[in-house]
PDB file of C-alpha atoms in Angstrom:
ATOM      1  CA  UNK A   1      -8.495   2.770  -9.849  1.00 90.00           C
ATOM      2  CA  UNK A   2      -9.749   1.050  -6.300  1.00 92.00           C
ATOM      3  CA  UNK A   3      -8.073  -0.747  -3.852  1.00 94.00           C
ATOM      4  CA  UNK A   4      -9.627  -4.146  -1.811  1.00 94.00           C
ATOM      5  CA  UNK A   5      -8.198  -4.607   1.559  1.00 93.00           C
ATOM      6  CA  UNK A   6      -8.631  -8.249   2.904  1.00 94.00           C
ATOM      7  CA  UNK A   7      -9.973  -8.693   6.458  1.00 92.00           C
ATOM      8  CA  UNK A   8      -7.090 -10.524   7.310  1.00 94.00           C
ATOM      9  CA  UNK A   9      -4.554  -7.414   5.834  1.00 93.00           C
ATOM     10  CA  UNK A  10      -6.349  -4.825   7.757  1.00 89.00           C
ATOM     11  CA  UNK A  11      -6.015  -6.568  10.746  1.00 89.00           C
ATOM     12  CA  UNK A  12      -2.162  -6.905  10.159  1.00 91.00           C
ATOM     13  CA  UNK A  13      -2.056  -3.040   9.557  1.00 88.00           C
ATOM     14  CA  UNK A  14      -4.158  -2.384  12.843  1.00 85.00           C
ATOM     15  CA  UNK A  15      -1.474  -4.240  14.824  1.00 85.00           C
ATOM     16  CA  UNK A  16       1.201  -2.782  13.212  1.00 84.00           C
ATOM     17  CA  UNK A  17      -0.195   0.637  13.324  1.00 79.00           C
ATOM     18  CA  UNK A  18      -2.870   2.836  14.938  1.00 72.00           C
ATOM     19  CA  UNK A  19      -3.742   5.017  11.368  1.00 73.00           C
ATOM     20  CA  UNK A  20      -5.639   8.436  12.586  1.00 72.00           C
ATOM     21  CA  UNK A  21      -7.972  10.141   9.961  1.00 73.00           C
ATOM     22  CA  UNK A  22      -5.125  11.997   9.073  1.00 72.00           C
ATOM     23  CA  UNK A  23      -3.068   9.189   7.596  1.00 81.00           C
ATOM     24  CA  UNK A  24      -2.552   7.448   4.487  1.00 88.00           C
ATOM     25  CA  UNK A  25      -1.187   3.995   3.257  1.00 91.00           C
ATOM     26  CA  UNK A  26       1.085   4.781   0.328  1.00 91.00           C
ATOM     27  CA  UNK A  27       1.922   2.195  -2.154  1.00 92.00           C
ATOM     28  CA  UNK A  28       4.965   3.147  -2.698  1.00 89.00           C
ATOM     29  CA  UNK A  29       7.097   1.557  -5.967  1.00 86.00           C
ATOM     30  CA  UNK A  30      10.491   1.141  -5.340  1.00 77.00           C
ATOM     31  CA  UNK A  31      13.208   1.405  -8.461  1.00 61.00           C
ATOM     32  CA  UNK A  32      16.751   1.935  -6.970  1.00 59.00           C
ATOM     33  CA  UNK A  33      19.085  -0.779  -7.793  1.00 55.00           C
ATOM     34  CA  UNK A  34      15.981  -2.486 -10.225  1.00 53.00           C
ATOM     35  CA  UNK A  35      17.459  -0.916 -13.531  1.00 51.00           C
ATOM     36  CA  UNK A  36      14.481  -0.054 -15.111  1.00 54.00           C
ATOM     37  CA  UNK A  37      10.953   1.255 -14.000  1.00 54.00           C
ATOM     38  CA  UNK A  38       8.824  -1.362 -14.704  1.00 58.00           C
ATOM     39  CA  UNK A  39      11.171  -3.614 -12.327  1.00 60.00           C
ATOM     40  CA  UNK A  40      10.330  -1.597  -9.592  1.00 73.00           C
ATOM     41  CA  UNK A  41       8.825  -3.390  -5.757  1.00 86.00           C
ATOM     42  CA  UNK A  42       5.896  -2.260  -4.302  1.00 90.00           C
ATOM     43  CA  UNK A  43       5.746  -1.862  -0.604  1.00 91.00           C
ATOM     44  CA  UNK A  44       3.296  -0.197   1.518  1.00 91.00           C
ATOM     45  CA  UNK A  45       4.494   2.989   4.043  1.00 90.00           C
ATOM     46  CA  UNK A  46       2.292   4.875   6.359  1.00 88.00           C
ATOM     47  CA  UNK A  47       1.988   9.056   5.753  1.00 85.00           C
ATOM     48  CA  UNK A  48       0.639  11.918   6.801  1.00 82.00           C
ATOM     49  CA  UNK A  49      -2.039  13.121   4.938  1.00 81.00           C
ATOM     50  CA  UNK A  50      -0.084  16.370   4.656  1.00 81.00           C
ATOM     51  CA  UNK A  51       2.895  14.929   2.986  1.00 83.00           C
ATOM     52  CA  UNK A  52       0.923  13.135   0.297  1.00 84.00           C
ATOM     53  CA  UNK A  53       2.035  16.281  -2.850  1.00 86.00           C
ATOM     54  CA  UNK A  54       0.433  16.591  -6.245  1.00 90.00           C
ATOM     55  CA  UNK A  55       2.975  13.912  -7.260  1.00 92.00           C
ATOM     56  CA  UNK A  56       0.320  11.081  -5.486  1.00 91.00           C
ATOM     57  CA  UNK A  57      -3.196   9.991  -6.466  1.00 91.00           C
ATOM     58  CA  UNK A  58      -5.929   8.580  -3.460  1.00 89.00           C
ATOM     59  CA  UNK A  59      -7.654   6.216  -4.249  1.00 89.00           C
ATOM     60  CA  UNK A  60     -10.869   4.953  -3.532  1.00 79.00           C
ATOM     61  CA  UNK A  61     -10.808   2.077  -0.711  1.00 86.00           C
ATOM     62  CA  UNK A  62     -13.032  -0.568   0.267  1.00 82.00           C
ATOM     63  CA  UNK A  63     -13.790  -0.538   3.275  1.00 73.00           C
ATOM     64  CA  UNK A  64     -13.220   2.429   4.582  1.00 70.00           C
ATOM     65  CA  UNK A  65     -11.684   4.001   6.536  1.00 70.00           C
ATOM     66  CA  UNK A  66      -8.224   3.054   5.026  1.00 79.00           C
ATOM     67  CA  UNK A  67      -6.994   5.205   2.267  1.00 86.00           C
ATOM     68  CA  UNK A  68      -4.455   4.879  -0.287  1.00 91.00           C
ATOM     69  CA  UNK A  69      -2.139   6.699  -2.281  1.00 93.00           C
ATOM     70  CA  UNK A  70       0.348   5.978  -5.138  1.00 92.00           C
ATOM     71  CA  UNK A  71       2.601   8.019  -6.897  1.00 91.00           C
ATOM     72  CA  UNK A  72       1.002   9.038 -10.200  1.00 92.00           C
ATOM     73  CA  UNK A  73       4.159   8.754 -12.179  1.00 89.00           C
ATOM     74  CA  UNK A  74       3.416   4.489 -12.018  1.00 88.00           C
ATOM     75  CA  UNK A  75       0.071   4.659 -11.812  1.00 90.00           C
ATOM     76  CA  UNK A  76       0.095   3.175 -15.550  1.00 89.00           C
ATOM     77  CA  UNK A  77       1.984   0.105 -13.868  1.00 88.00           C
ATOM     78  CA  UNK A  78      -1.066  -1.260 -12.161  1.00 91.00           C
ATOM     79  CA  UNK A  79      -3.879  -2.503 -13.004  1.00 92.00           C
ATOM     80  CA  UNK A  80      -7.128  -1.226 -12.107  1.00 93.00           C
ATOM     81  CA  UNK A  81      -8.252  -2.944  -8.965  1.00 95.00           C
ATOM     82  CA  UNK A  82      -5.946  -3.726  -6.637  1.00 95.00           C
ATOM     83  CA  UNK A  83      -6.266  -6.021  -3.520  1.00 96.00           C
ATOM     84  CA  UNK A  84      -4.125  -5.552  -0.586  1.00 95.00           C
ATOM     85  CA  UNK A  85      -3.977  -9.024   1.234  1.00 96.00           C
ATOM     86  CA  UNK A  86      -1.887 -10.845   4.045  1.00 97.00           C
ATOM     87  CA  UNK A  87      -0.932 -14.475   3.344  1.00 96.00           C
ATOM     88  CA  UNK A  88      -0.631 -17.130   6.857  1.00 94.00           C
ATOM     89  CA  UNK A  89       1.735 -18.937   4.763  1.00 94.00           C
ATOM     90  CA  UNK A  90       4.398 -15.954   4.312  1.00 94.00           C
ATOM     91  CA  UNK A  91       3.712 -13.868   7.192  1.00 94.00           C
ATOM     92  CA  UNK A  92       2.977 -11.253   5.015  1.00 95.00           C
ATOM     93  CA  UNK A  93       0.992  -8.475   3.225  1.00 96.00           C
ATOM     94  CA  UNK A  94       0.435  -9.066  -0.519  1.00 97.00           C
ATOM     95  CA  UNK A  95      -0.439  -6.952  -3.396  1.00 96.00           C
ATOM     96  CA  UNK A  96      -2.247  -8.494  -6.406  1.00 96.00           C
ATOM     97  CA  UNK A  97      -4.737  -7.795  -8.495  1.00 95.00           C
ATOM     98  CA  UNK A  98      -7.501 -10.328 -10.086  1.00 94.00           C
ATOM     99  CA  UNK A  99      -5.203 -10.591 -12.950  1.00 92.00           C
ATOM    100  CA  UNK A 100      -1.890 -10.953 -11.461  1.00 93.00           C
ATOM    101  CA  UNK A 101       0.228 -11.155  -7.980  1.00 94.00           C
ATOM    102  CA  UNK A 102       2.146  -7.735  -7.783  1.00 92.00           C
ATOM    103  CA  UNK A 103       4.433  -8.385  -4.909  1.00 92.00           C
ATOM    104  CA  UNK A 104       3.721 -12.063  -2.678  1.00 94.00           C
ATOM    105  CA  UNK A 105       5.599 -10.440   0.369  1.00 94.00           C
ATOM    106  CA  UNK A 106       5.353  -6.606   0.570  1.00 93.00           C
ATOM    107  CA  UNK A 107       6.421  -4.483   3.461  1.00 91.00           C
ATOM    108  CA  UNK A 108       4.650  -2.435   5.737  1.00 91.00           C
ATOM    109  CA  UNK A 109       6.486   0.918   7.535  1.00 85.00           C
ATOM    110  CA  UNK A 110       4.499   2.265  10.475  1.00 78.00           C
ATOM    111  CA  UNK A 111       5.858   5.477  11.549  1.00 65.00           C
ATOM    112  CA  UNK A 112       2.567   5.725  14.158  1.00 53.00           C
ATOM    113  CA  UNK A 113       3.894   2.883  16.846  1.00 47.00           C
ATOM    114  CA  UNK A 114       7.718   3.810  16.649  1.00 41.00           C
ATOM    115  CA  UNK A 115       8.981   2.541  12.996  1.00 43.00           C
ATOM    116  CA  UNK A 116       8.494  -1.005  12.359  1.00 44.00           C
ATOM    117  CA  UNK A 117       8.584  -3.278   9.419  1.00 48.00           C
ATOM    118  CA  UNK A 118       5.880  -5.857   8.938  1.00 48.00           C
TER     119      UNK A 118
END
């Protein structure tokens, strides 16, 4: 699996949050309240390297020196390149993949410039 980040994302991200080498952007998939697992929303939080478990998979990132994480248990759910974008239109970070958008307005939670939602 790899991950894209857009240009225009990272520079969302950067605003939003000064990442150190020690932290990781975690796609994480959301399933309370869905129903069912494969209903699930993706958003994007900010961890510490040190709280990413044998539950979570890094990935490899282009470009560096972002890196991601998801939880292995939905890894199956994605496909195997994802982008992370932003779109001007929605004000907001995307995940997609060539094949298919994921989630048109996913949320970003910085923990690293008090806790904000993007």
């Amino acid at each position: 699996m790899e991950v894209f980040i857009t240009n225009e994302a990272i520079n969302v991200i950067n605003e939003a949050a000064s990442l150190q080498e020690d932290q990781v952007l975690f796609i994480q998939y959301e399933t309370d309240g869905c129903g069912c697992v494969v209903s699930g929303v993706s958003q994007l939080v900010e961890l510490k390297e040190q709280d990413i478990t044998d539950r979570e998979l890094l990935i490899e990132t282009t470009p560096l020196p972002f890196r991601v994480a998801i939880e292995k248990r939905v890894e199956w759910i994605y496909d195997e390149k994802l982008i992370i974008d932003f779109s001007k239109n929605a004000n907001m970070l995307q995940l997609k993949s060539p094949n298919q958008m994921i989630n048109p307005r996913m949320s970003f939670m910085s923990w690293s410039k008090s806790t904000q939602n993007v």
